[in-house]
Short mmCIF file of C-alpha atoms and ligand atoms in Angstrom, two decimals:
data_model
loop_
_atom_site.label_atom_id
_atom_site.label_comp_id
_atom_site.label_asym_id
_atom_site.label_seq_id
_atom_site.Cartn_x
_atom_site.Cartn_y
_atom_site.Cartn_z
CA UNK A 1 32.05 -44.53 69.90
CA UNK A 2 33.81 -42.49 72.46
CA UNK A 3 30.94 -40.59 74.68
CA UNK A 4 33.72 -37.13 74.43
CA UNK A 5 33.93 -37.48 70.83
CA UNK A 6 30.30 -37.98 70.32
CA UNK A 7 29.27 -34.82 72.66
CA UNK A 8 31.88 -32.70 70.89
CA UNK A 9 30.75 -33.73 67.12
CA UNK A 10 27.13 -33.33 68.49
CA UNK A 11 27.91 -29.58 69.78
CA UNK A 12 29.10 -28.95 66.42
CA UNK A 13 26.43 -29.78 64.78
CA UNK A 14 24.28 -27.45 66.75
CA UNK A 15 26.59 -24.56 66.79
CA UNK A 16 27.98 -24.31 63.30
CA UNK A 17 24.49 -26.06 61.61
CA UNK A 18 24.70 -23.32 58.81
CA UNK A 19 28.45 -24.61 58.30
CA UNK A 20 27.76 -27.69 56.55
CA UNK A 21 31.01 -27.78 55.07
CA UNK A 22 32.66 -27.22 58.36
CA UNK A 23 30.61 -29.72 60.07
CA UNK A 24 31.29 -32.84 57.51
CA UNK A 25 35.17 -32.49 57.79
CA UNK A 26 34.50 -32.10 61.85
CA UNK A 27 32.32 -35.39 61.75
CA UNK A 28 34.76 -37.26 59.53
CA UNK A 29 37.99 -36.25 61.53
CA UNK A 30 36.83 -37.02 64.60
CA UNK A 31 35.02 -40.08 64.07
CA UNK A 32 38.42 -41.35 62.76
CA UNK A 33 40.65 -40.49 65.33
CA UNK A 34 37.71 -41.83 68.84
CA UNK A 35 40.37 -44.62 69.19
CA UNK A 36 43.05 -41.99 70.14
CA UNK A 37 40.48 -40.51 72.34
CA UNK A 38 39.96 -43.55 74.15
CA UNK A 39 43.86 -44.27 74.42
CA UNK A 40 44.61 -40.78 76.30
CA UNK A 41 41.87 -39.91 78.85
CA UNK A 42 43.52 -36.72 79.35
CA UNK A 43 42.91 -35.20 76.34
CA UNK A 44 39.42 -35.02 77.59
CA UNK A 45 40.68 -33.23 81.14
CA UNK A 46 42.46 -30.50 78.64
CA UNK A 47 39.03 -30.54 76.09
CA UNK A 48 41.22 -30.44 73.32
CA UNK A 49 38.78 -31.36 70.64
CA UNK A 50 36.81 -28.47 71.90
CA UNK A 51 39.51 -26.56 71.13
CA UNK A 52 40.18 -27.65 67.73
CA UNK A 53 37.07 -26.70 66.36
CA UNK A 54 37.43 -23.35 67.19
CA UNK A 55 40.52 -21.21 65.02
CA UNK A 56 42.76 -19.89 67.11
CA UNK A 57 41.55 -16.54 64.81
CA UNK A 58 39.64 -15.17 61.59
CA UNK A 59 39.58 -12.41 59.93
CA UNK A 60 36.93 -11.33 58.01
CA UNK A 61 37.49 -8.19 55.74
CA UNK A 62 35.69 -6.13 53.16
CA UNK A 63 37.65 -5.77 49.42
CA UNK A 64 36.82 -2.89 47.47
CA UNK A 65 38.15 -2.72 43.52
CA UNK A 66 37.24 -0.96 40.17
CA UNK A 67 36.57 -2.58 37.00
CA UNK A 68 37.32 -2.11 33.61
CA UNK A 69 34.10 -0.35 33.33
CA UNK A 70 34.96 2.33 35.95
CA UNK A 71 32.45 0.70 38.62
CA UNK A 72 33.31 -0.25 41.81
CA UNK A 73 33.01 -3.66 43.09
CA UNK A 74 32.65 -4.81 46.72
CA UNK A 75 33.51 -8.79 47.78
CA UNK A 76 34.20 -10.87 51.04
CA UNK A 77 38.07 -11.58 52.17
CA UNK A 78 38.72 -14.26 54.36
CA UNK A 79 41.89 -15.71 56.15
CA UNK A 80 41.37 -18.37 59.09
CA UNK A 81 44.36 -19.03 61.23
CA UNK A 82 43.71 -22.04 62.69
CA UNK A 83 46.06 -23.77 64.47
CA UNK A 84 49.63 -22.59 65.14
CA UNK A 85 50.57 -25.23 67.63
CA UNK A 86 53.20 -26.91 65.21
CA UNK A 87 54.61 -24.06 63.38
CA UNK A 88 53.48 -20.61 61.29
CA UNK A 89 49.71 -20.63 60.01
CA UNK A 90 50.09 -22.29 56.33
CA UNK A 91 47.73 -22.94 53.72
CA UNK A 92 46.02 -21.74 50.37
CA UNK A 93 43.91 -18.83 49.11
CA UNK A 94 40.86 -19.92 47.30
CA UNK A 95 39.06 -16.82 44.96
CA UNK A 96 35.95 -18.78 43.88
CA UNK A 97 31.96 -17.26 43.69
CA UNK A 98 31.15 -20.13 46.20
CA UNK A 99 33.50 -19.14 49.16
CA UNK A 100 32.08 -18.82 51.95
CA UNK A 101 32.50 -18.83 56.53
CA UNK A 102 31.88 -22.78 56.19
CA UNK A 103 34.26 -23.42 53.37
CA UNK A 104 37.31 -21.43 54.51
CA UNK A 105 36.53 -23.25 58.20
CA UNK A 106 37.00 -26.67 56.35
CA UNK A 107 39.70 -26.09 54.08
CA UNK A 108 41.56 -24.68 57.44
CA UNK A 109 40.88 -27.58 59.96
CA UNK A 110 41.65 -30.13 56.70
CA UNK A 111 44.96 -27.97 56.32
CA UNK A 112 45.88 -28.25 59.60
CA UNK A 113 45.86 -32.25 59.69
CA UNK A 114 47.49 -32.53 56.59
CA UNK A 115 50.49 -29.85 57.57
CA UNK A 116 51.43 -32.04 60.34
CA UNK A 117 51.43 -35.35 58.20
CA UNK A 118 54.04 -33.67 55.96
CA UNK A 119 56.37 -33.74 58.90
CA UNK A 120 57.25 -30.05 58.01
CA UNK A 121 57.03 -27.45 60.80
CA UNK A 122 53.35 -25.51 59.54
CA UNK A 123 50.23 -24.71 61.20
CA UNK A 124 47.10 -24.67 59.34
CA UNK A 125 45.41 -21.83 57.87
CA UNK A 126 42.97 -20.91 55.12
CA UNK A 127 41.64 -17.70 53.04
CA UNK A 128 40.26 -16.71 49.96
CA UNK A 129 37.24 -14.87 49.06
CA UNK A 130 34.38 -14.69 47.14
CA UNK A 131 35.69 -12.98 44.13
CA UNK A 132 35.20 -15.00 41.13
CA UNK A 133 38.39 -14.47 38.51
CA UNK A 134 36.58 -16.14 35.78
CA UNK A 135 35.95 -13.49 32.91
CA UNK A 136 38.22 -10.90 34.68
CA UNK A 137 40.85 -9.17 32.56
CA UNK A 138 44.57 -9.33 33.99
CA UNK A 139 44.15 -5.62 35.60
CA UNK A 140 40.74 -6.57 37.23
CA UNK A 141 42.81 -9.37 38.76
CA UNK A 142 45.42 -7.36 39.88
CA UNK A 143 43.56 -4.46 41.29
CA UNK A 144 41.82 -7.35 43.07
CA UNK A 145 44.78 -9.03 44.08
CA UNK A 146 46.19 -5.75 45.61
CA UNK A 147 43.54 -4.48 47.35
CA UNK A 148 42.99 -7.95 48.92
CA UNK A 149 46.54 -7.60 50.24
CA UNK A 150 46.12 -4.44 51.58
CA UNK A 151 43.77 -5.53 53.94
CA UNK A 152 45.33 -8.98 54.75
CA UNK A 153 49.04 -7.68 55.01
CA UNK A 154 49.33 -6.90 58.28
CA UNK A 155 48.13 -10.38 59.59
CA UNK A 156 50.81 -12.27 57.95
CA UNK A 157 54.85 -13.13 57.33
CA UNK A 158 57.52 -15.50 57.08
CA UNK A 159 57.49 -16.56 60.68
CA UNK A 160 53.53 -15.71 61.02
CA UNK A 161 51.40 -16.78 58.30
CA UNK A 162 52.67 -17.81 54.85
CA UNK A 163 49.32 -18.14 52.03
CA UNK A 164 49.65 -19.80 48.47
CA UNK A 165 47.60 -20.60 46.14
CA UNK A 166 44.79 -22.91 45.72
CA UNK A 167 41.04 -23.11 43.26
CA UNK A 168 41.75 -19.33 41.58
CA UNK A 169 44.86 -17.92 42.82
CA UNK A 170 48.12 -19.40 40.70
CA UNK A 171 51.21 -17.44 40.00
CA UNK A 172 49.99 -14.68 38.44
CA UNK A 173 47.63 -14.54 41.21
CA UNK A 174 50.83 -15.03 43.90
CA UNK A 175 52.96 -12.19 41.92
CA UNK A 176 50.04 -9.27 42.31
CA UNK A 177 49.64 -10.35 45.79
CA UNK A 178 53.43 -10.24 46.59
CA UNK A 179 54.18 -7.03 44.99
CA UNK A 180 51.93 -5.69 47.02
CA UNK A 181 53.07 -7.12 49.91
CA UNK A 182 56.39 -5.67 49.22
CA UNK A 183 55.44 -1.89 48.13
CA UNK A 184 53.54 -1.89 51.72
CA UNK A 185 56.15 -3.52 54.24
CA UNK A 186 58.94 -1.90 52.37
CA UNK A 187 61.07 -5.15 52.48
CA UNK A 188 61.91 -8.15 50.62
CA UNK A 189 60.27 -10.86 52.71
CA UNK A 190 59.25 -13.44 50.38
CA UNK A 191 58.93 -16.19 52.30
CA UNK A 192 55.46 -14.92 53.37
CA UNK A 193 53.88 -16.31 50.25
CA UNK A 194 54.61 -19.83 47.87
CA UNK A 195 53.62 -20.72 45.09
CA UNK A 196 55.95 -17.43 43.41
CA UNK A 197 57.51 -17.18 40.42
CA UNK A 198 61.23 -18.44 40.09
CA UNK A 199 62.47 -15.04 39.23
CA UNK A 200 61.50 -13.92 42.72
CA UNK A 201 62.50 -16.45 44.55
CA UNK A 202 59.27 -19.24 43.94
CA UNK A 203 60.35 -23.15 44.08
CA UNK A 204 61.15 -25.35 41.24
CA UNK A 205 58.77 -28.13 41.49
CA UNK A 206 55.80 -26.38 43.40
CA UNK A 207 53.65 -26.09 40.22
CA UNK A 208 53.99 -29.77 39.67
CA UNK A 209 54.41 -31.06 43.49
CA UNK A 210 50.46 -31.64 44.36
CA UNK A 211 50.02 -33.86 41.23
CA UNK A 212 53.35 -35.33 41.38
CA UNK A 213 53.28 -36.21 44.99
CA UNK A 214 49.75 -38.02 44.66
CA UNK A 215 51.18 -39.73 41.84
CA UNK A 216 53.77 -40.74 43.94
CA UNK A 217 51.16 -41.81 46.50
CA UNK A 218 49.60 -43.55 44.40
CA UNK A 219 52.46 -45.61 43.38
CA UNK A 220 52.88 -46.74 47.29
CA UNK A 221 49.23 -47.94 47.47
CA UNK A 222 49.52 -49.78 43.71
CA UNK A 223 52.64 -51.39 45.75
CA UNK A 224 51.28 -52.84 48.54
CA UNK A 225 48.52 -54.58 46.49
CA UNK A 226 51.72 -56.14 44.40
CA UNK A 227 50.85 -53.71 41.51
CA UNK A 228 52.35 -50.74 39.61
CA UNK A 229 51.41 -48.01 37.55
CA UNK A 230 52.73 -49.08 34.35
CA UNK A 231 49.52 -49.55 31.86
CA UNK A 232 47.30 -48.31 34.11
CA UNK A 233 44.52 -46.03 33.44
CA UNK A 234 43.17 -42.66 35.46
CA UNK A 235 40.02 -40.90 35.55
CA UNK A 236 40.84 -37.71 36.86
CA UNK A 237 37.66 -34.98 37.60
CA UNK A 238 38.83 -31.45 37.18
CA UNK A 239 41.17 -29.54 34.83
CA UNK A 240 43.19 -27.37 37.21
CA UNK A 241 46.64 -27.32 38.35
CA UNK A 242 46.81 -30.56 40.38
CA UNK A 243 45.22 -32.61 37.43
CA UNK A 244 47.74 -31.34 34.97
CA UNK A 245 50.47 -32.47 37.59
CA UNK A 246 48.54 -35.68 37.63
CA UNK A 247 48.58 -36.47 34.29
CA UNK A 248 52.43 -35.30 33.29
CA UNK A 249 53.72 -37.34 36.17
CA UNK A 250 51.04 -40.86 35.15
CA UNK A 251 52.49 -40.13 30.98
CA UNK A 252 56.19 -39.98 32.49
CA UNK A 253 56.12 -42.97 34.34
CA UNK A 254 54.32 -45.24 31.74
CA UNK A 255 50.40 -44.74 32.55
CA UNK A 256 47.82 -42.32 31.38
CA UNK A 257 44.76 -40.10 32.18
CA UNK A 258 41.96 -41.07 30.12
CA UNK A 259 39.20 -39.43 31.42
CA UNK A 260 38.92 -35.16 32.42
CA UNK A 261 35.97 -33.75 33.64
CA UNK A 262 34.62 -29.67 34.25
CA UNK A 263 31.59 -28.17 35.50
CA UNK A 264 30.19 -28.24 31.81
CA UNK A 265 30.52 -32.24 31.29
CA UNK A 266 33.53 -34.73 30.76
CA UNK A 267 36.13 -35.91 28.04
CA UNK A 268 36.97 -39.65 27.29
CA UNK A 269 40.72 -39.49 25.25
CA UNK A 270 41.26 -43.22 25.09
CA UNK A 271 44.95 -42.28 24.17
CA UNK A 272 45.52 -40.66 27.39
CA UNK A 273 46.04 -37.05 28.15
CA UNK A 274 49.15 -36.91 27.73
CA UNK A 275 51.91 -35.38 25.02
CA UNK A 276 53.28 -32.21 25.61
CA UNK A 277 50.65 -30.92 23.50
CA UNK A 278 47.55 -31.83 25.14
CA UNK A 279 49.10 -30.81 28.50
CA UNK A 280 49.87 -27.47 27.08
CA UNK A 281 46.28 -27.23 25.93
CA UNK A 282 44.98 -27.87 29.13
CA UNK A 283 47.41 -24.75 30.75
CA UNK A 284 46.23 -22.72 28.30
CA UNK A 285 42.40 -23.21 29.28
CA UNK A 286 43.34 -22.61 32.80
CA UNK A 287 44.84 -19.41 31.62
CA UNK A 288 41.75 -18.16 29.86
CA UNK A 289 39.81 -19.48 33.03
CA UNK A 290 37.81 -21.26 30.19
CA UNK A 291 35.08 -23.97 30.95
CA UNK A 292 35.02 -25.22 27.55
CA UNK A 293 36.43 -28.71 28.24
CA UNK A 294 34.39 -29.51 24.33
CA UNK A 295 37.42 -27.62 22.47
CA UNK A 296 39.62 -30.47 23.66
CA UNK A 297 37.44 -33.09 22.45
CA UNK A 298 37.00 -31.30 18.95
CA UNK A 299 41.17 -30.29 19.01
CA UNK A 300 42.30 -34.04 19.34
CA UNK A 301 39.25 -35.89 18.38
CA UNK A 302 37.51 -37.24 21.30
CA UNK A 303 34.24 -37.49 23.00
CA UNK A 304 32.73 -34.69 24.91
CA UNK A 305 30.10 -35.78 27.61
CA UNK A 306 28.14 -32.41 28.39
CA UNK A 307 26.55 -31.68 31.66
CA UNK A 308 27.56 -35.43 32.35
CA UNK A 309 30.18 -37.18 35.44
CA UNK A 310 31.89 -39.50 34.36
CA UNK A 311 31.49 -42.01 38.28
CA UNK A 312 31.00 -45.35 37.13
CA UNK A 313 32.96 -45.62 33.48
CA UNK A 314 34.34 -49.16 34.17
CA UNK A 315 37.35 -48.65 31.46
CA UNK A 316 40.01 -47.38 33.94
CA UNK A 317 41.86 -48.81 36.77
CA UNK A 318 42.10 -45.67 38.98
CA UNK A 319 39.10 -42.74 39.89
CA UNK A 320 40.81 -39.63 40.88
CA UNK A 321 38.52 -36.84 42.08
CA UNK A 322 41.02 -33.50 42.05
CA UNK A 323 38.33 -30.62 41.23
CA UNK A 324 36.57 -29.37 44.32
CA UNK A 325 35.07 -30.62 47.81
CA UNK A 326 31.60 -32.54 47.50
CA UNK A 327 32.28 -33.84 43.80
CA UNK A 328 30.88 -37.56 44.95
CA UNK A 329 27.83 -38.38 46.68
CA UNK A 330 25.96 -41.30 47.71
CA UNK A 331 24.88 -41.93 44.31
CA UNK A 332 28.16 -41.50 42.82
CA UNK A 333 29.77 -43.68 45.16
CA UNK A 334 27.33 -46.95 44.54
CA UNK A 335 27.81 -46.08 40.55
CA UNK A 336 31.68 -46.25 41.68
CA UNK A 337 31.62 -49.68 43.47
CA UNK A 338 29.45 -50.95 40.56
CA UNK A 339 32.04 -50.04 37.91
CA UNK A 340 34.49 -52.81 39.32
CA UNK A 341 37.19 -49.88 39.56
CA UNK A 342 39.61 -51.21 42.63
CA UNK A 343 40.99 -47.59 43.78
CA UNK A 344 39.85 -44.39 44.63
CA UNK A 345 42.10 -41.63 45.48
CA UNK A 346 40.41 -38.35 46.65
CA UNK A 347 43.00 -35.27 45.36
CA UNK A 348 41.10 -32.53 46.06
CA UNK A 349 40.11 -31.28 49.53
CA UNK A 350 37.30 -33.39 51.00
CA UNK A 351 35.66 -34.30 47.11
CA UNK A 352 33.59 -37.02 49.27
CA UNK A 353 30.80 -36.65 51.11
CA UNK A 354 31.15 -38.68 54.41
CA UNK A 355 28.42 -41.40 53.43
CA UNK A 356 29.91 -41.71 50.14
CA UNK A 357 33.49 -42.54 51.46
CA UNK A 358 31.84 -45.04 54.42
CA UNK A 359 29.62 -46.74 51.41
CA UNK A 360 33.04 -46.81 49.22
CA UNK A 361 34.68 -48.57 52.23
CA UNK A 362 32.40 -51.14 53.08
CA UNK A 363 32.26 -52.20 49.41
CA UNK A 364 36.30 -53.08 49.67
CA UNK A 365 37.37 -50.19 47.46
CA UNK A 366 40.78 -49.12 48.09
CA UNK A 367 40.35 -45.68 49.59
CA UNK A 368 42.88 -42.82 50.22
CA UNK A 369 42.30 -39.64 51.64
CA UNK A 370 42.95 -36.19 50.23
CA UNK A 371 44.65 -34.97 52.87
CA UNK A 372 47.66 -37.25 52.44
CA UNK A 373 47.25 -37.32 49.04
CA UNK A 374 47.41 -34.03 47.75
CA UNK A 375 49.80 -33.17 50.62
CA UNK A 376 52.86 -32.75 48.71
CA UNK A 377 51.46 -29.46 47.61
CA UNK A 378 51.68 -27.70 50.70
CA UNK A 379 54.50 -29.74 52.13
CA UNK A 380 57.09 -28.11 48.98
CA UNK A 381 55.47 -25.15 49.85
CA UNK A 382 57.32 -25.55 53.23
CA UNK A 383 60.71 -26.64 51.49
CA UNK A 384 59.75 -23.40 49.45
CA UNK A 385 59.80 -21.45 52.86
CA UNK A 386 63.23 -23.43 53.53
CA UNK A 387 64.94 -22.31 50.87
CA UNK A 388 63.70 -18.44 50.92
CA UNK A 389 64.70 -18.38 54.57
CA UNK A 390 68.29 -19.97 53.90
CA UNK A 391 68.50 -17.54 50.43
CA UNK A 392 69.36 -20.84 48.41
CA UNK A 393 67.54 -22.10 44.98
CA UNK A 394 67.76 -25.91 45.02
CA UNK A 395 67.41 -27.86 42.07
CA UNK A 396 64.50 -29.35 40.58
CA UNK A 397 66.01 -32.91 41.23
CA UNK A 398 66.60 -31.99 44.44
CA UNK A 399 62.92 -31.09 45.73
CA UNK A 400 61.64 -33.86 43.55
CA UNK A 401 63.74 -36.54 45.62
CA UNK A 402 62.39 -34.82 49.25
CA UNK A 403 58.83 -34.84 47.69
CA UNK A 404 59.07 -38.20 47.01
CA UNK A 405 60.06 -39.41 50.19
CA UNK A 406 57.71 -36.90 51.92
CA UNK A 407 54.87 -38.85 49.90
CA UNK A 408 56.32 -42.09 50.75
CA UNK A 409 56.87 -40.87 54.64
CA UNK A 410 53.38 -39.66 54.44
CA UNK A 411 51.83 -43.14 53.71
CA UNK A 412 53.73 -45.17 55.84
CA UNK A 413 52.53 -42.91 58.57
CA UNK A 414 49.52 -43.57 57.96
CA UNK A 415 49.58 -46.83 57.84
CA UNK A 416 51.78 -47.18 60.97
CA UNK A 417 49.22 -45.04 62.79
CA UNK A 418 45.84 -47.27 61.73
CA UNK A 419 48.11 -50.12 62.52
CA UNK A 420 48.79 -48.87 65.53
CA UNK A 421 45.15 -48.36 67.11
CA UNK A 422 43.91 -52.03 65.37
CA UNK A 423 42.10 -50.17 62.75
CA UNK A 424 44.28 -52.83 59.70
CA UNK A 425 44.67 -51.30 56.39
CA UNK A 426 42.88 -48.24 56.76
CA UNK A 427 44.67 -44.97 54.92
CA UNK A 428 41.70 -42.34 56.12
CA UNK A 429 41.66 -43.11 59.83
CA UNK A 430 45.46 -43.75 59.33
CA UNK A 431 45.99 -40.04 57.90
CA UNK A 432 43.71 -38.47 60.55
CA UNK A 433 45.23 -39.94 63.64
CA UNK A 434 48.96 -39.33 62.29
CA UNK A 435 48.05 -35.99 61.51
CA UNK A 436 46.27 -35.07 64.81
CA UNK A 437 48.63 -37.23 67.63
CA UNK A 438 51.33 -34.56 66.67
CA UNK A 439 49.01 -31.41 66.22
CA UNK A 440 47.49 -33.29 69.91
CA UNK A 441 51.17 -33.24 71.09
CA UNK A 442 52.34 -29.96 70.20
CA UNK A 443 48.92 -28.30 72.20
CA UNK A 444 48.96 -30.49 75.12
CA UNK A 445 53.11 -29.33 75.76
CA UNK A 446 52.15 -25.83 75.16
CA UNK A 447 49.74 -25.17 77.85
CA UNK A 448 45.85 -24.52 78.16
CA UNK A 449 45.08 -21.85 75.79
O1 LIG B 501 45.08 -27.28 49.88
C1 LIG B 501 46.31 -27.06 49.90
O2 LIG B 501 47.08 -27.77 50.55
C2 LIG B 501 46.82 -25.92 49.14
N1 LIG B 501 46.02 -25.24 48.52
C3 LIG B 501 48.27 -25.58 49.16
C4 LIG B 501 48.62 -24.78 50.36
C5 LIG B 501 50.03 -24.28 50.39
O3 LIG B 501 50.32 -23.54 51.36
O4 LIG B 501 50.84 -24.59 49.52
#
């Protein structure tokens, strides 16, 4: 491998060693895009992977808010803006007990990548914090919410730093925070947050867009193998938004999710999950913030699978990891290549640990990578931005048609870019190099800073 990209990975590793989080999406990114590296000597001269490693800032602040008990309550508040060089800092919030330095780092670097692959004009950026909004009543939530703004507020706007949502923070989540916003700027500025509510100005299509769009993915990698959805079946890890979105847009277009998994074990609904019924059911435990995936199974009459994964059923055509980072390991992986299943689609952010995805590889599994995959999230969160800034509502047709051909734009880049460096069909490296020649670009025609 290239001697620069080995000496910055290995600084990495020594610097950041109680990142580990941070560290794996370094190692993967940049082991992925050494051919670039060797192409353009003088992105060596201008140390730009040096650069990238480190955000251009983070802030780090201390949230403070009461319970229903009267007591007070102290967490950790994060937001990592880390590279601007394409356009205002964008990317999620993530309220989850397990957030952490190394977590926010990933989910920032990962954002920035994936921000330029959407072809839309954002930066990366990250934040959350450690506050866990399972079990917390509405007002916790809020007084949360707004004392979290409070101390973020005057880092971000419309042309600065836009947040959303991501694991923990949905709409209700978005409205506390923007009300906030807006009682301490004294202005309407809601393009500093997506993900709203369409009475204040949110996006039709945003709640769907991450599931939809890696359906829609999806549908350009069943193409080139001279296959298509209809009939097929999904295994899809996780409960959340992005597997709902999954699983309404698979039943619409003639397939269906027939596995679910949460923390507490995994469902097998050979019918798929997939009337308007089911899919309301899952909302619903979303709402509550329940983990009791077993009152689906006992509701419509299906297996539950406690404290079990469900890597290596060999009854479905398509695994779809869309829960959290780190949901397959090694193990996982060789139960995966066993099972005979021919694709693999990671949906959430980095669910694969590197050795896992290299093992999946070699075994001729057809591999895409989250951050084209679930892209279409953040990329109608830009067309959200678009619209706020231009004071226009477009229709749900309409951002389903640019979300489409984002998704479809998205993979061809990728493929054009793996193409490109000799790398053949190869959607990871493909991803990473599209995403960091224009991020690469955009720095090395802005100076040394
Ligand atoms: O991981 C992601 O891309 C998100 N959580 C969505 C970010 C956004 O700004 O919509």
């Amino acid at each position: 491998m290239n001697r620069y990209v080995e000496d910055v990975i290995a600084y990495v590793k020594d610097k950041y060693k109680d990142q580990p989080e941070f560290v794996q999406t370094v190692e993967e990114v940049y082991t992925s895009i050494a051919p670039v590296i060797d192409a353009h000597p003088e992105f060596e001269r201008a140390d730009l992977l040096k650069r990238m490693v480190e955000p251009e800032r983070m802030f780090r602040f201390r949230v403070v808010w009461t319970d229903d008990e009267g007591k007070t309550q102290t967490n950790v508040g994060y937001r990592c803006q880390f590279n601007g060089a394409i356009g205002p800092y964008k990317g999620g919030l993530r309220f989850r007990n397990n957030v952490n330095e190394s977590v926010i780092k990933f989910l920032g670097f990962e954002q920035t990548f994936k921000n330029a692959l959407t072809g839309q004009p954002i930066g990366g950026a990250k934040g959350g914090s450690d506050f866990d909004p399972a079990g917390k009543s509405d007002l916790e939530i809020m007084r949360f919410c707004q004392s979290f703004m409070t101390a973020l507020y005057r880092y971000i706007g419309p042309d600065t730093d836009v947040p959303a949502g991501d694991i923990g923070v949905g709409s209700r989540e978005i409205g506390f925070l923007y009300g906030q916003y807006r009682r301490l700027k004294g202005v309407f500025e809601n393009g500093v947050l997506t993900g709203k509510g369409l009475s204040y100005g949110g996006s039709l299509i945003r709640p769907e867009a991450t599931g939809y769009g890696a359906v829609y993915y999806l549908q350009e990698v069943l193409k080139h193998e001279g296959d298509n959805i209809v009939g097929k079946k999904i295994a899809v890890s996780g409960y959340g938004n992005v597997s709902w979105g999954i699983m309404k847009k698979a039943a619409q277009l003639g397939a269906k999710v027939t596995y679910m998994s949460g923390s507490a074990g995994y469902i097998h609904d050979p019918d798929g999950i997939g009337t308007e019924e089911k899919l309301q059911f899952i909302l619903d435990l979303r709402e509550k913030n329940s983990k009791d995936l077993k009152s689906y199974a006992d509701k419509f009459g299906c297996e539950f699978y406690p404290k079990q994964k469900f890597w290596g059923v060999d009854d479905v055509d398509i695994y779809m990891p869309a829960a959290t980072q780190n949901e397959v390991d090694l193990e996982d992986a060789k139960k995966i290549v066993a099972s005979g299943v021919k694709y693999y689609l990671e949906v959430s952010n980095m669910p694969t640990s590197n050795e896992a995805m290299a093992y999946l590889k070699e075994h001729g599994v057809i591999v895409a990578p989250s951050k084209a995959v679930n892209a279409g999230g953040v990329g109608v969160s830009a067309l959200e931005m678009s619209q706020n800034a231009e004071m226009m509502v477009w229709t749900a047709q309409e951002v389903d048609d640019l979300l489409k051909r984002m998704m479809k734009e998205i993979y061809e880049k990728s493929v054009d870019a793996a193409d490109r460096y000799g790398l053949g069909y190869d959607l990871v490296s493909g991803a990473n190099i599209a995403g960091f020649e224009k991020v690469a670009q955009a720095m090395m025609e802005q100076g040394v800073f």
